[in-house]
Amino acid sequence: MLNKIILIFFLINNIFLIVNSSTKLNPWVYEERIKIYDILINSTKIEIFGEDNLNNCLQGFKIQLEWQKTTGRSMLIDNSNISVNSWWGSMNYYQSVIPFISAMNLGIIEQPFEFVNIGDNRFCTIYSECDKELMETWDKYFQFLIKIKDEKYSYELQQQTLKYNWDGHMKSINIGLKLFNDKLNYLSKNEINFSTGFAHFVDIISLINFNTNYSQILPIFHSLPPRMLTNSDYPPIFKGFTRTQNFYTLSVLSINELYENQKLWNYFLKLLKTKTENEKCRNFINQEIINFTKYPESTLIKLLIKLLLNNC
């Protein structure tokens, strides 16, 4: 009798462990952060993203992480761990782990996962610990994906999807900029200017609802600097860069210069936002930026000023 009771207890205990078991992920291990993106992208494969899922706007997030690794911006330790001192790695946490937690909370990611906690409350690991407003913004994106799961592709549906995604994306960036200012101290002055300029480059492409899918983001990261900038770099020519990489780097640095003049920057964004409220103008600017990503002939700021003066 006692043996039967012990056996029953053992079986119940094991069933409980199976039901409540979760897989632990360490987002500070590069390969595991890539896995976070793979799970997130595969879990959000819906009709409008196509059979191959390459139109999924989360594809660009993964490409960016890969670029951060190859260019040294993740500051990998032993070629595997993303340094907690990496500004880029910290900012990316808010574009990988944060949306993952939101998707998991909504049941889009069905398997439960736990994240390694490094003891820094800026890097939440469970839904209830994360910034409420930020999580609600990402929730809206994933709730929209659930709503349109089986709907066929249409231009209007894609634009709505991108808008919800950009709301989450920009919320993550804006919070990250405030939280990780201290990590810029580990970068050279030139790299600081490039890093903050890149964040504000994203401000620009968010206004035009730029699609961060595989095909549109890949050319951008092939054209960005292949290494971190140093104090030995003297614009406009960067040693070892291709002509395209020079143009792109100068574009991002010029965006940072414009941003430093807050009055001018806000006026510039206001003009751009007004212009993009017209669908025809927004599509025109979008196409011009896509063309720029493939064949840059000047800096992006010069192109945008030209576009702002255009009547579409």
Tab-separated table of C-alpha atoms in Angstrom, residues 87-88 177 181 184 187-204 229 235 247-266 268-269 299-301 304:
chain	number	residue	atom	x	y	z
A	87	TRP	CA	25.087	50.210	-25.630
A	88	TRP	CA	23.947	48.432	-28.789
A	177	LEU	CA	17.926	56.051	-24.904
A	181	ASN	CA	23.105	56.778	-21.576
A	184	LEU	CA	27.842	55.410	-24.249
A	187	LEU	CA	32.394	54.161	-26.948
A	188	SER	CA	34.616	56.579	-28.857
A	189	LYS	CA	33.257	60.048	-29.577
A	190	ASN	CA	32.739	59.168	-33.240
A	191	GLU	CA	30.895	55.962	-32.330
A	192	ILE	CA	28.707	57.848	-29.821
A	193	ASN	CA	27.699	60.259	-32.577
A	194	PHE	CA	27.015	57.379	-34.929
A	195	SER	CA	25.032	55.401	-32.330
A	196	THR	CA	22.736	58.260	-31.327
A	197	GLY	CA	22.473	59.330	-34.971
A	198	PHE	CA	21.347	55.827	-35.889
A	199	ALA	CA	18.618	55.930	-33.222
A	200	HIS	CA	17.320	59.160	-34.777
A	201	PHE	CA	17.664	57.751	-38.291
A	202	VAL	CA	15.040	55.267	-37.061
A	203	ASP	CA	12.858	58.272	-36.088
A	204	ILE	CA	12.844	59.233	-39.749
A	229	LEU	CA	34.133	54.031	-35.369
A	235	PRO	CA	35.010	62.158	-41.756
A	247	PHE	CA	27.795	57.720	-47.644
A	248	TYR	CA	25.760	55.830	-45.084
A	249	THR	CA	28.066	56.652	-42.196
A	250	LEU	CA	28.073	60.326	-43.153
A	251	SER	CA	24.278	60.228	-43.421
A	252	VAL	CA	23.890	58.910	-39.882
A	253	LEU	CA	26.446	61.389	-38.508
A	254	SER	CA	24.673	64.270	-40.264
A	255	ILE	CA	21.381	63.155	-38.699
A	256	ASN	CA	23.055	63.315	-35.297
A	257	GLU	CA	24.332	66.839	-36.037
A	258	LEU	CA	20.835	67.912	-37.011
A	259	TYR	CA	19.405	66.319	-33.853
A	260	GLU	CA	21.819	68.268	-31.654
A	261	ASN	CA	20.075	71.437	-32.834
A	262	GLN	CA	16.770	70.524	-31.187
A	263	LYS	CA	14.808	73.432	-32.619
A	264	LEU	CA	15.874	72.613	-36.171
A	265	TRP	CA	15.421	68.856	-35.638
A	266	ASN	CA	11.869	69.242	-34.335
A	268	PHE	CA	12.484	69.001	-39.684
A	269	LEU	CA	10.449	66.127	-38.162
A	299	THR	CA	23.731	61.927	-47.676
A	300	LEU	CA	20.239	61.024	-46.517
A	301	ILE	CA	19.649	64.496	-45.053
A	304	LEU	CA	15.195	64.296	-47.469
